[in-house]
mmCIF file of C-alpha atoms and ligand atoms in Angstrom:
data_model
loop_
_atom_site.group_PDB
_atom_site.id
_atom_site.type_symbol
_atom_site.label_atom_id
_atom_site.label_comp_id
_atom_site.label_asym_id
_atom_site.label_seq_id
_atom_site.Cartn_x
_atom_site.Cartn_y
_atom_site.Cartn_z
ATOM 1 C CA MET A 1 0.000 0.000 0.000
ATOM 2 C CA ILE A 2 1.065 3.599 -0.436
ATOM 3 C CA ILE A 3 -0.037 6.477 1.681
ATOM 4 C CA VAL A 4 0.151 9.678 -0.329
ATOM 5 C CA MET A 5 0.497 12.707 1.936
ATOM 6 C CA ARG A 6 -0.998 16.075 1.032
ATOM 7 C CA LYS A 7 1.170 18.868 -0.330
ATOM 8 C CA GLY A 8 2.412 20.724 2.699
ATOM 9 C CA ALA A 9 1.810 17.886 5.174
ATOM 10 C CA THR A 10 3.989 18.504 8.211
ATOM 11 C CA GLU A 11 6.881 16.347 9.365
ATOM 12 C CA ALA A 12 4.945 15.496 12.508
ATOM 13 C CA GLN A 13 2.020 14.242 10.418
ATOM 14 C CA VAL A 14 4.345 12.097 8.313
ATOM 15 C CA ASN A 15 6.050 10.707 11.409
ATOM 16 C CA ASP A 16 2.716 9.888 12.997
ATOM 17 C CA ILE A 17 1.658 7.826 9.967
ATOM 18 C CA VAL A 18 5.045 6.115 9.777
ATOM 19 C CA GLU A 19 4.764 5.055 13.406
ATOM 20 C CA ARG A 20 1.243 3.732 13.014
ATOM 21 C CA VAL A 21 2.161 1.778 9.883
ATOM 22 C CA ARG A 22 5.212 0.263 11.594
ATOM 23 C CA ALA A 23 3.196 -0.647 14.649
ATOM 24 C CA ALA A 24 0.777 -2.480 12.341
ATOM 25 C CA GLY A 25 3.637 -4.764 11.293
ATOM 26 C CA PHE A 26 4.650 -3.178 7.972
ATOM 27 C CA GLY A 27 8.047 -2.184 6.682
ATOM 28 C CA VAL A 28 8.149 1.509 5.851
ATOM 29 C CA HIS A 29 9.848 3.219 2.937
ATOM 30 C CA LEU A 30 9.659 6.947 2.488
ATOM 31 C CA SER A 31 9.709 8.653 -0.862
ATOM 32 C CA GLN A 32 10.209 12.362 -0.352
ATOM 33 C CA GLY A 33 9.384 14.099 -3.596
ATOM 34 C CA GLU A 34 9.621 17.790 -4.317
ATOM 35 C CA GLU A 35 5.886 18.199 -3.953
ATOM 36 C CA ARG A 36 4.806 15.548 -1.508
ATOM 37 C CA THR A 37 5.831 12.597 0.592
ATOM 38 C CA ILE A 38 4.715 9.079 -0.221
ATOM 39 C CA ILE A 39 4.892 6.416 2.450
ATOM 40 C CA GLY A 40 5.256 2.858 1.199
ATOM 41 C CA ALA A 41 3.915 0.177 3.533
ATOM 42 C CA ILE A 42 5.562 -3.074 2.505
ATOM 43 C CA GLY A 43 4.642 -6.567 3.695
ATOM 44 C CA GLY A 44 2.163 -6.931 6.549
ATOM 45 C CA ASP A 45 -1.536 -7.656 6.513
ATOM 46 C CA ARG A 46 -3.658 -5.346 4.375
ATOM 47 C CA ALA A 47 -6.733 -5.835 6.519
ATOM 48 C CA VAL A 48 -4.869 -4.542 9.565
ATOM 49 C CA LEU A 49 -3.844 -1.463 7.619
ATOM 50 C CA ALA A 50 -7.401 -0.875 6.416
ATOM 51 C CA ASP A 51 -8.596 -0.910 10.049
ATOM 52 C CA LEU A 52 -6.304 1.994 10.851
ATOM 53 C CA ASN A 53 -8.457 4.210 8.643
ATOM 54 C CA LEU A 54 -5.467 6.289 7.619
ATOM 55 C CA GLU A 55 -7.446 8.220 5.003
ATOM 56 C CA ALA A 56 -8.987 10.155 7.861
ATOM 57 C CA ALA A 57 -5.651 11.019 9.496
ATOM 58 C CA PRO A 58 -4.397 14.601 9.277
ATOM 59 C CA GLY A 59 -2.106 15.244 6.323
ATOM 60 C CA VAL A 60 -3.161 12.153 4.348
ATOM 61 C CA GLU A 61 -4.477 12.628 0.825
ATOM 62 C CA ARG A 62 -5.174 9.022 -0.108
ATOM 63 C CA VAL A 63 -4.266 5.422 0.577
ATOM 64 C CA THR A 64 -3.963 3.143 -2.443
ATOM 65 C CA PRO A 65 -2.710 -0.343 -3.071
ATOM 66 C CA ILE A 66 0.263 -0.721 -5.396
ATOM 67 C CA SER A 67 -1.141 -3.129 -7.911
ATOM 68 C CA LYS A 68 2.269 -4.098 -9.309
ATOM 69 C CA PRO A 69 4.231 -6.935 -7.699
ATOM 70 C CA TYR A 70 7.271 -4.653 -7.496
ATOM 71 C CA LYS A 71 6.705 -1.851 -5.029
ATOM 72 C CA LEU A 72 9.882 0.115 -4.352
ATOM 73 C CA ALA A 73 10.783 0.052 -8.034
ATOM 74 C CA SER A 74 7.331 1.228 -9.071
ATOM 75 C CA ARG A 75 6.504 4.739 -10.231
ATOM 76 C CA ASP A 76 3.385 4.651 -8.074
ATOM 77 C CA PHE A 77 5.593 4.723 -5.008
ATOM 78 C CA HIS A 78 8.154 7.163 -6.393
ATOM 79 C CA PRO A 79 6.704 9.258 -9.241
ATOM 80 C CA GLU A 80 9.838 11.318 -9.926
ATOM 81 C CA ASP A 81 12.848 9.896 -11.749
ATOM 82 C CA THR A 82 15.550 8.558 -9.468
ATOM 83 C CA LEU A 83 18.847 10.342 -9.943
ATOM 84 C CA ILE A 84 22.043 8.456 -9.207
ATOM 85 C CA ARG A 85 25.340 10.263 -8.842
ATOM 86 C CA ILE A 86 28.286 8.390 -10.340
ATOM 87 C CA GLY A 87 31.575 10.250 -10.304
ATOM 88 C CA GLY A 88 30.842 13.645 -11.789
ATOM 89 C CA THR A 89 27.683 12.582 -13.662
ATOM 90 C CA THR A 90 24.046 12.319 -12.627
ATOM 91 C CA VAL A 91 22.353 9.277 -14.144
ATOM 92 C CA GLY A 92 18.592 9.292 -14.687
ATOM 93 C CA GLY A 93 17.893 12.943 -15.387
ATOM 94 C CA ASN A 94 18.482 15.146 -18.381
ATOM 95 C CA ASP A 95 22.107 14.081 -18.739
ATOM 96 C CA PHE A 96 23.023 11.073 -20.874
ATOM 97 C CA TRP A 97 25.556 8.662 -19.347
ATOM 98 C CA VAL A 98 28.148 6.917 -21.508
ATOM 99 C CA VAL A 99 30.013 3.907 -20.135
ATOM 100 C CA ALA A 100 32.642 2.489 -22.472
ATOM 101 C CA GLY A 101 35.562 0.096 -22.445
ATOM 102 C CA PRO A 102 36.614 -3.401 -23.368
ATOM 103 C CA CYS A 103 34.503 -6.449 -22.581
ATOM 104 C CA SER A 104 37.151 -7.703 -20.164
ATOM 105 C CA VAL A 105 40.194 -6.452 -18.320
ATOM 106 C CA GLU A 106 42.879 -8.076 -20.461
ATOM 107 C CA GLY A 107 45.969 -6.630 -18.827
ATOM 108 C CA ARG A 108 47.304 -3.446 -17.270
ATOM 109 C CA GLU A 109 48.639 -1.604 -20.336
ATOM 110 C CA LEU A 110 45.698 -2.463 -22.526
ATOM 111 C CA LEU A 111 43.208 -1.307 -19.907
ATOM 112 C CA LEU A 112 45.035 1.990 -19.353
ATOM 113 C CA GLU A 113 45.163 2.560 -23.097
ATOM 114 C CA ALA A 114 41.443 1.805 -23.440
ATOM 115 C CA ALA A 115 40.589 3.998 -20.446
ATOM 116 C CA ARG A 116 42.439 6.972 -21.939
ATOM 117 C CA LEU A 117 40.814 6.352 -25.295
ATOM 118 C CA VAL A 118 37.267 6.381 -23.943
ATOM 119 C CA ARG A 119 37.982 9.255 -21.543
ATOM 120 C CA ASP A 120 39.376 11.406 -24.356
ATOM 121 C CA GLY A 121 36.387 10.446 -26.492
ATOM 122 C CA GLY A 122 33.970 11.762 -23.862
ATOM 123 C CA ALA A 123 32.849 8.692 -21.878
ATOM 124 C CA HIS A 124 31.759 9.274 -18.277
ATOM 125 C CA ALA A 125 32.696 5.870 -16.891
ATOM 126 C CA LEU A 126 34.919 2.925 -17.773
ATOM 127 C CA ARG A 127 33.552 -0.578 -18.177
ATOM 128 C CA ALA A 128 35.537 -3.860 -18.224
ATOM 129 C CA GLY A 129 34.961 -7.231 -16.600
ATOM 130 C CA ALA A 130 37.477 -8.705 -14.179
ATOM 131 C CA PHE A 131 35.176 -11.664 -13.550
ATOM 132 C CA LYS A 132 33.718 -12.916 -16.837
ATOM 133 C CA PRO A 133 30.663 -15.143 -17.241
ATOM 134 C CA ARG A 134 31.714 -17.236 -20.242
ATOM 135 C CA THR A 135 29.588 -19.847 -21.925
ATOM 136 C CA SER A 136 32.592 -22.176 -22.108
ATOM 137 C CA PRO A 137 34.731 -22.996 -19.070
ATOM 138 C CA TYR A 138 37.699 -23.125 -21.462
ATOM 139 C CA SER A 139 37.339 -19.491 -22.606
ATOM 140 C CA PHE A 140 39.230 -16.622 -20.954
ATOM 141 C CA GLN A 141 37.612 -16.167 -17.528
ATOM 142 C CA GLY A 142 39.003 -12.757 -16.612
ATOM 143 C CA LEU A 143 41.855 -11.733 -14.324
ATOM 144 C CA GLY A 144 39.855 -11.644 -11.079
ATOM 145 C CA GLU A 145 41.326 -9.497 -8.306
ATOM 146 C CA GLU A 146 44.356 -8.577 -10.411
ATOM 147 C CA GLY A 147 41.898 -7.095 -12.930
ATOM 148 C CA LEU A 148 40.168 -5.124 -10.190
ATOM 149 C CA LYS A 149 43.518 -3.582 -9.269
ATOM 150 C CA TYR A 150 44.086 -2.472 -12.845
ATOM 151 C CA LEU A 151 40.604 -0.963 -12.883
ATOM 152 C CA ALA A 152 41.404 1.026 -9.755
ATOM 153 C CA GLU A 153 44.611 2.220 -11.380
ATOM 154 C CA ALA A 154 42.743 3.205 -14.546
ATOM 155 C CA ARG A 155 40.319 5.223 -12.430
ATOM 156 C CA ALA A 156 43.206 6.964 -10.654
ATOM 157 C CA VAL A 157 44.859 7.808 -13.964
ATOM 158 C CA THR A 158 41.796 8.937 -15.929
ATOM 159 C CA GLY A 159 39.348 10.050 -13.237
ATOM 160 C CA LEU A 160 36.680 7.779 -14.735
ATOM 161 C CA PRO A 161 34.512 5.795 -12.316
ATOM 162 C CA VAL A 162 34.534 2.068 -12.934
ATOM 163 C CA VAL A 163 31.668 -0.327 -13.758
ATOM 164 C CA THR A 164 32.500 -4.012 -13.407
ATOM 165 C CA GLU A 165 30.636 -7.275 -13.003
ATOM 166 C CA VAL A 166 30.282 -9.298 -9.838
ATOM 167 C CA MET A 167 29.250 -12.911 -10.437
ATOM 168 C CA ASP A 168 29.346 -14.497 -7.016
ATOM 169 C CA THR A 169 28.015 -13.577 -3.565
ATOM 170 C CA ARG A 170 31.452 -14.402 -2.158
ATOM 171 C CA ASP A 171 33.049 -11.647 -4.259
ATOM 172 C CA VAL A 172 30.657 -8.776 -3.595
ATOM 173 C CA GLU A 173 32.718 -7.242 -0.808
ATOM 174 C CA LEU A 174 35.911 -7.517 -2.820
ATOM 175 C CA VAL A 175 34.460 -6.065 -6.028
ATOM 176 C CA ALA A 176 32.760 -3.268 -4.072
ATOM 177 C CA GLU A 177 36.159 -2.253 -2.690
ATOM 178 C CA TYR A 178 37.350 -1.457 -6.205
ATOM 179 C CA ALA A 179 34.268 -0.692 -8.271
ATOM 180 C CA ASP A 180 32.076 2.409 -8.375
ATOM 181 C CA VAL A 181 29.163 0.443 -9.869
ATOM 182 C CA LEU A 182 28.452 -3.282 -9.455
ATOM 183 C CA GLN A 183 27.249 -4.902 -12.672
ATOM 184 C CA ILE A 184 24.920 -7.890 -12.502
ATOM 185 C CA GLY A 185 25.119 -9.844 -15.732
ATOM 186 C CA THR A 186 22.232 -11.158 -17.793
ATOM 187 C CA ARG A 187 22.867 -14.724 -16.626
ATOM 188 C CA ASN A 188 22.592 -13.668 -12.997
ATOM 189 C CA MET A 189 19.506 -11.489 -13.207
ATOM 190 C CA GLN A 190 17.575 -14.045 -11.191
ATOM 191 C CA ASN A 191 20.394 -15.107 -8.898
ATOM 192 C CA PHE A 192 18.423 -14.027 -5.871
ATOM 193 C CA SER A 193 21.179 -14.485 -3.307
ATOM 194 C CA LEU A 194 23.478 -12.318 -5.418
ATOM 195 C CA LEU A 195 20.764 -9.682 -5.805
ATOM 196 C CA ARG A 196 20.263 -9.587 -2.042
ATOM 197 C CA GLU A 197 23.986 -9.371 -1.451
ATOM 198 C CA VAL A 198 24.486 -6.364 -3.759
ATOM 199 C CA GLY A 199 21.384 -4.913 -2.099
ATOM 200 C CA ARG A 200 23.437 -4.753 1.084
ATOM 201 C CA ALA A 201 26.459 -3.189 -0.627
ATOM 202 C CA ASN A 202 26.978 0.519 -0.582
ATOM 203 C CA ARG A 203 27.395 0.847 -4.359
ATOM 204 C CA PRO A 204 25.034 1.555 -7.237
ATOM 205 C CA VAL A 205 24.041 -1.575 -9.152
ATOM 206 C CA LEU A 206 23.786 -1.882 -12.935
ATOM 207 C CA LEU A 207 21.257 -4.649 -13.501
ATOM 208 C CA LYS A 208 21.319 -6.257 -16.925
ATOM 209 C CA ARG A 209 18.036 -7.679 -18.163
ATOM 210 C CA GLY A 210 18.005 -11.468 -18.284
ATOM 211 C CA MET A 211 18.223 -12.609 -21.905
ATOM 212 C CA SER A 212 14.824 -14.285 -21.608
ATOM 213 C CA ALA A 213 13.331 -12.162 -18.846
ATOM 214 C CA THR A 214 10.100 -10.239 -19.105
ATOM 215 C CA ILE A 215 10.107 -6.596 -18.097
ATOM 216 C CA GLU A 216 8.209 -7.532 -14.954
ATOM 217 C CA GLU A 217 10.800 -10.155 -13.984
ATOM 218 C CA TRP A 218 13.521 -7.566 -14.564
ATOM 219 C CA LEU A 219 11.772 -5.079 -12.289
ATOM 220 C CA MET A 220 11.264 -7.803 -9.672
ATOM 221 C CA ALA A 221 15.023 -8.396 -9.765
ATOM 222 C CA ALA A 222 15.514 -4.680 -9.089
ATOM 223 C CA GLU A 223 13.013 -5.017 -6.245
ATOM 224 C CA TYR A 224 15.215 -7.714 -4.651
ATOM 225 C CA VAL A 225 18.155 -5.292 -4.582
ATOM 226 C CA MET A 226 16.016 -2.423 -3.301
ATOM 227 C CA SER A 227 14.297 -4.500 -0.644
ATOM 228 C CA GLU A 228 17.692 -4.872 1.034
ATOM 229 C CA GLY A 229 18.023 -1.103 1.278
ATOM 230 C CA ASN A 230 20.001 -0.263 -1.856
ATOM 231 C CA HIS A 231 17.806 1.961 -4.021
ATOM 232 C CA GLN A 232 20.579 2.883 -6.434
ATOM 233 C CA VAL A 233 19.696 0.549 -9.286
ATOM 234 C CA ILE A 234 20.269 1.265 -12.973
ATOM 235 C CA LEU A 235 18.488 -1.070 -15.378
ATOM 236 C CA CYS A 236 20.292 -2.115 -18.555
ATOM 237 C CA GLU A 237 18.561 -3.536 -21.641
ATOM 238 C CA ARG A 238 21.083 -5.746 -23.457
ATOM 239 C CA GLY A 239 19.062 -7.688 -25.973
ATOM 240 C CA VAL A 240 16.860 -10.725 -25.599
ATOM 241 C CA ARG A 241 16.740 -14.143 -27.224
ATOM 242 C CA THR A 242 14.378 -14.466 -30.124
ATOM 243 C CA PHE A 243 14.004 -16.659 -33.208
ATOM 244 C CA GLU A 244 16.382 -14.349 -35.071
ATOM 245 C CA THR A 245 19.796 -15.720 -35.977
ATOM 246 C CA ALA A 246 21.205 -12.792 -37.990
ATOM 247 C CA THR A 247 22.136 -11.012 -34.784
ATOM 248 C CA ARG A 248 23.448 -12.325 -31.441
ATOM 249 C CA ASN A 249 20.402 -10.979 -29.596
ATOM 250 C CA THR A 250 17.439 -8.782 -30.442
ATOM 251 C CA LEU A 251 17.793 -5.368 -28.844
ATOM 252 C CA ASP A 252 14.431 -4.598 -27.290
ATOM 253 C CA LEU A 253 14.151 -0.837 -27.368
ATOM 254 C CA SER A 254 10.474 -1.000 -26.560
ATOM 255 C CA ALA A 255 11.567 -2.323 -23.159
ATOM 256 C CA VAL A 256 13.255 1.023 -22.551
ATOM 257 C CA VAL A 257 10.103 3.068 -22.990
ATOM 258 C CA VAL A 258 7.935 0.517 -21.184
ATOM 259 C CA ALA A 259 10.337 0.172 -18.247
ATOM 260 C CA LYS A 260 10.686 3.927 -17.926
ATOM 261 C CA SER A 261 6.920 4.266 -17.687
ATOM 262 C CA LEU A 262 6.692 1.615 -14.955
ATOM 263 C CA THR A 263 9.706 2.530 -12.868
ATOM 264 C CA HIS A 264 11.512 5.632 -11.646
ATOM 265 C CA LEU A 265 14.890 3.920 -11.995
ATOM 266 C CA PRO A 266 17.257 4.939 -14.813
ATOM 267 C CA VAL A 267 17.272 2.659 -17.863
ATOM 268 C CA VAL A 268 20.357 2.373 -20.052
ATOM 269 C CA VAL A 269 21.062 0.331 -23.182
ATOM 270 C CA ASP A 270 23.932 -1.970 -24.127
ATOM 271 C CA PRO A 271 23.936 -1.961 -27.946
ATOM 272 C CA SER A 272 27.037 -4.204 -28.076
ATOM 273 C CA HIS A 273 25.508 -7.331 -26.535
ATOM 274 C CA GLY A 274 22.153 -6.167 -27.882
ATOM 275 C CA VAL A 275 23.124 -6.800 -31.492
ATOM 276 C CA GLY A 276 26.445 -8.639 -31.215
ATOM 277 C CA ARG A 277 27.841 -7.191 -34.429
ATOM 278 C CA ARG A 278 30.326 -4.358 -34.609
ATOM 279 C CA ASP A 279 28.924 -2.855 -37.784
ATOM 280 C CA PHE A 280 25.502 -2.303 -36.182
ATOM 281 C CA VAL A 281 26.488 -0.980 -32.775
ATOM 282 C CA VAL A 282 26.625 2.730 -33.642
ATOM 283 C CA ALA A 283 23.174 2.705 -35.262
ATOM 284 C CA LEU A 284 21.657 1.048 -32.199
ATOM 285 C CA ALA A 285 23.402 3.482 -29.850
ATOM 286 C CA ARG A 286 21.757 6.276 -31.833
ATOM 287 C CA ALA A 287 18.417 4.488 -31.580
ATOM 288 C CA ALA A 288 18.824 4.094 -27.815
ATOM 289 C CA ALA A 289 19.404 7.822 -27.395
ATOM 290 C CA ALA A 290 16.407 8.568 -29.615
ATOM 291 C CA ALA A 291 14.200 6.187 -27.617
ATOM 292 C CA GLY A 292 14.896 8.079 -24.398
ATOM 293 C CA ALA A 293 17.422 5.806 -22.697
ATOM 294 C CA ASP A 294 19.359 7.358 -19.829
ATOM 295 C CA GLY A 295 22.667 6.208 -21.221
ATOM 296 C CA ILE A 296 24.598 3.503 -23.024
ATOM 297 C CA LEU A 297 27.110 0.852 -22.060
ATOM 298 C CA VAL A 298 29.282 0.032 -25.029
ATOM 299 C CA GLU A 299 32.262 -2.239 -25.713
ATOM 300 C CA VAL A 300 35.230 -0.297 -27.076
ATOM 301 C CA HIS A 301 38.796 -1.518 -27.600
ATOM 302 C CA PRO A 302 41.820 0.232 -29.123
ATOM 303 C CA ARG A 303 42.239 -2.729 -31.512
ATOM 304 C CA PRO A 304 38.921 -4.580 -31.461
ATOM 305 C CA ASP A 305 40.131 -7.521 -33.558
ATOM 306 C CA GLU A 306 42.530 -8.382 -30.747
ATOM 307 C CA ALA A 307 39.916 -8.297 -27.979
ATOM 308 C CA LYS A 308 40.073 -11.423 -25.818
ATOM 309 C CA SER A 309 36.300 -11.542 -25.450
ATOM 310 C CA ASP A 310 33.397 -10.270 -27.542
ATOM 311 C CA ALA A 311 35.648 -9.036 -30.363
ATOM 312 C CA ALA A 312 32.868 -9.400 -32.938
ATOM 313 C CA GLN A 313 30.732 -6.778 -31.219
ATOM 314 C CA THR A 314 33.492 -4.464 -29.983
ATOM 315 C CA ILE A 315 33.972 -1.147 -31.772
ATOM 316 C CA GLY A 316 37.253 0.688 -32.322
ATOM 317 C CA PRO A 317 38.247 4.313 -31.778
ATOM 318 C CA ALA A 318 36.815 5.705 -35.033
ATOM 319 C CA ALA A 319 33.380 4.137 -34.536
ATOM 320 C CA PHE A 320 33.378 5.269 -30.913
ATOM 321 C CA HIS A 321 34.036 8.870 -31.913
ATOM 322 C CA GLN A 322 31.364 8.670 -34.583
ATOM 323 C CA MET A 323 28.927 7.256 -32.035
ATOM 324 C CA MET A 324 29.611 10.075 -29.554
ATOM 325 C CA HIS A 325 29.137 12.659 -32.277
ATOM 326 C CA ASP A 326 25.852 11.154 -33.476
ATOM 327 C CA VAL A 327 24.451 10.617 -29.997
ATOM 328 C CA ALA A 328 25.258 14.218 -29.042
ATOM 329 C CA ALA A 329 23.378 15.459 -32.118
ATOM 330 C CA ILE A 330 20.312 13.360 -31.290
ATOM 331 C CA LEU A 331 20.316 14.447 -27.658
ATOM 332 C CA GLN A 332 20.450 18.061 -28.711
ATOM 333 C CA VAL A 333 17.289 17.667 -30.765
ATOM 334 C CA LEU A 334 15.597 16.167 -27.722
ATOM 335 C CA GLY A 335 16.733 18.944 -25.392
ATOM 336 C CA ARG A 336 18.983 16.592 -23.475
ATOM 337 C CA ARG A 337 22.641 16.888 -22.668
ATOM 338 C CA LEU A 338 25.761 14.848 -23.208
ATOM 339 C CA PRO A 339 27.780 16.234 -20.313
ATOM 340 C CA ALA A 340 31.487 16.824 -20.698
ATOM 341 C CA ALA A 341 33.406 14.047 -18.989
ATOM 342 C CA ALA A 342 34.410 15.183 -15.529
ATOM 343 C CA ALA A 343 37.692 13.432 -15.995
ATOM 344 C CA VAL A 344 41.013 14.442 -14.544
ATOM 345 C CA HIS A 345 43.618 14.651 -17.279
ATOM 346 C CA VAL A 346 46.807 12.958 -16.191
HETATM 347 C C1 PEP B 10 29.335 -7.759 -20.429
HETATM 348 O O1 PEP B 10 28.852 -6.632 -20.197
HETATM 349 O O2 PEP B 10 30.477 -7.930 -20.893
HETATM 350 C C2 PEP B 10 28.469 -8.948 -20.228
HETATM 351 C C3 PEP B 10 28.982 -10.142 -19.956
HETATM 352 O O3 PEP B 10 27.170 -8.659 -20.376
HETATM 353 P P1 PEP B 10 25.862 -9.606 -20.339
HETATM 354 O O4 PEP B 10 25.754 -10.067 -18.912
HETATM 355 O O5 PEP B 10 24.768 -8.660 -20.731
HETATM 356 O O6 PEP B 10 26.066 -10.712 -21.328
HETATM 357 MN MN1 MN B 11 31.015 -8.594 -23.256
#
């Protein structure tokens, strides 16, 4: 249930409702908007809440059930867009967030070279996996903690915050020590223990959509993270499995507009995994910006043919620069901004 307070309801009135809702056995989440406060009553017995007759309490405008199975992630509970600060950029508002870098951390020099390349090209954050979820156990699995150290060095050198995947509950603490954003991969979108664990970490979470997940399942995964207290969740559409074989996945841009209508959380797009082919990545990045995504996560490598993972979908410097140019032009038409990277030049 949500209890929507009137405009101008006092703090004492809000506190009174919060106490009564808690005493009735509900968990309480407050959403303090610019105009009004919304109190989310989570769990508990609805009948008990109904008996409290909160509609009649001073300061209350209305009490309504949240019909969606996700509550904290729902726009009903939090009508305004959630803004998440990452490094010098605000994700989820008018500014468009660009995260770029190689699929995996391949080594120190390569990562530093890639970090400088994407920083100079205008990216706001660096991506690269130290722990890689590979379909084959014989493929390159990532450098693990050594890779995390290189990521931290790349951040120190370029000023770019770092987005990297965590695959295992046992690694969350370790990855959170190095990363600015914890990425949950498509294959782990319904790894509920992992979702709960990152929900207890003090880092924003980038939650990839499961490759066969519905939008509702994706939002329920976000709800798992949020229900542990971490409300800093960024959703990432990365393509879904369909009958199509011409592309690696089918990038579902309709999911961006649908998800943004259902949730206040930022929604970004990964055109690289979304299409799986280098020659189509720039066009889909443009389409993501046009569709109203809050940003893109894109695989970029100084020499993409040499990439140790996902080479076929990784773009090189020229395509990256073209992409940034095109995306900026589209954002301008839409009255949005591609902020200058807040990077430190070293
Ligand atoms: C990645 O970003 O490199 C990755 C493994 O993504 P996904 O989980 O979407 O396949
Ligand atoms: Mn990849």
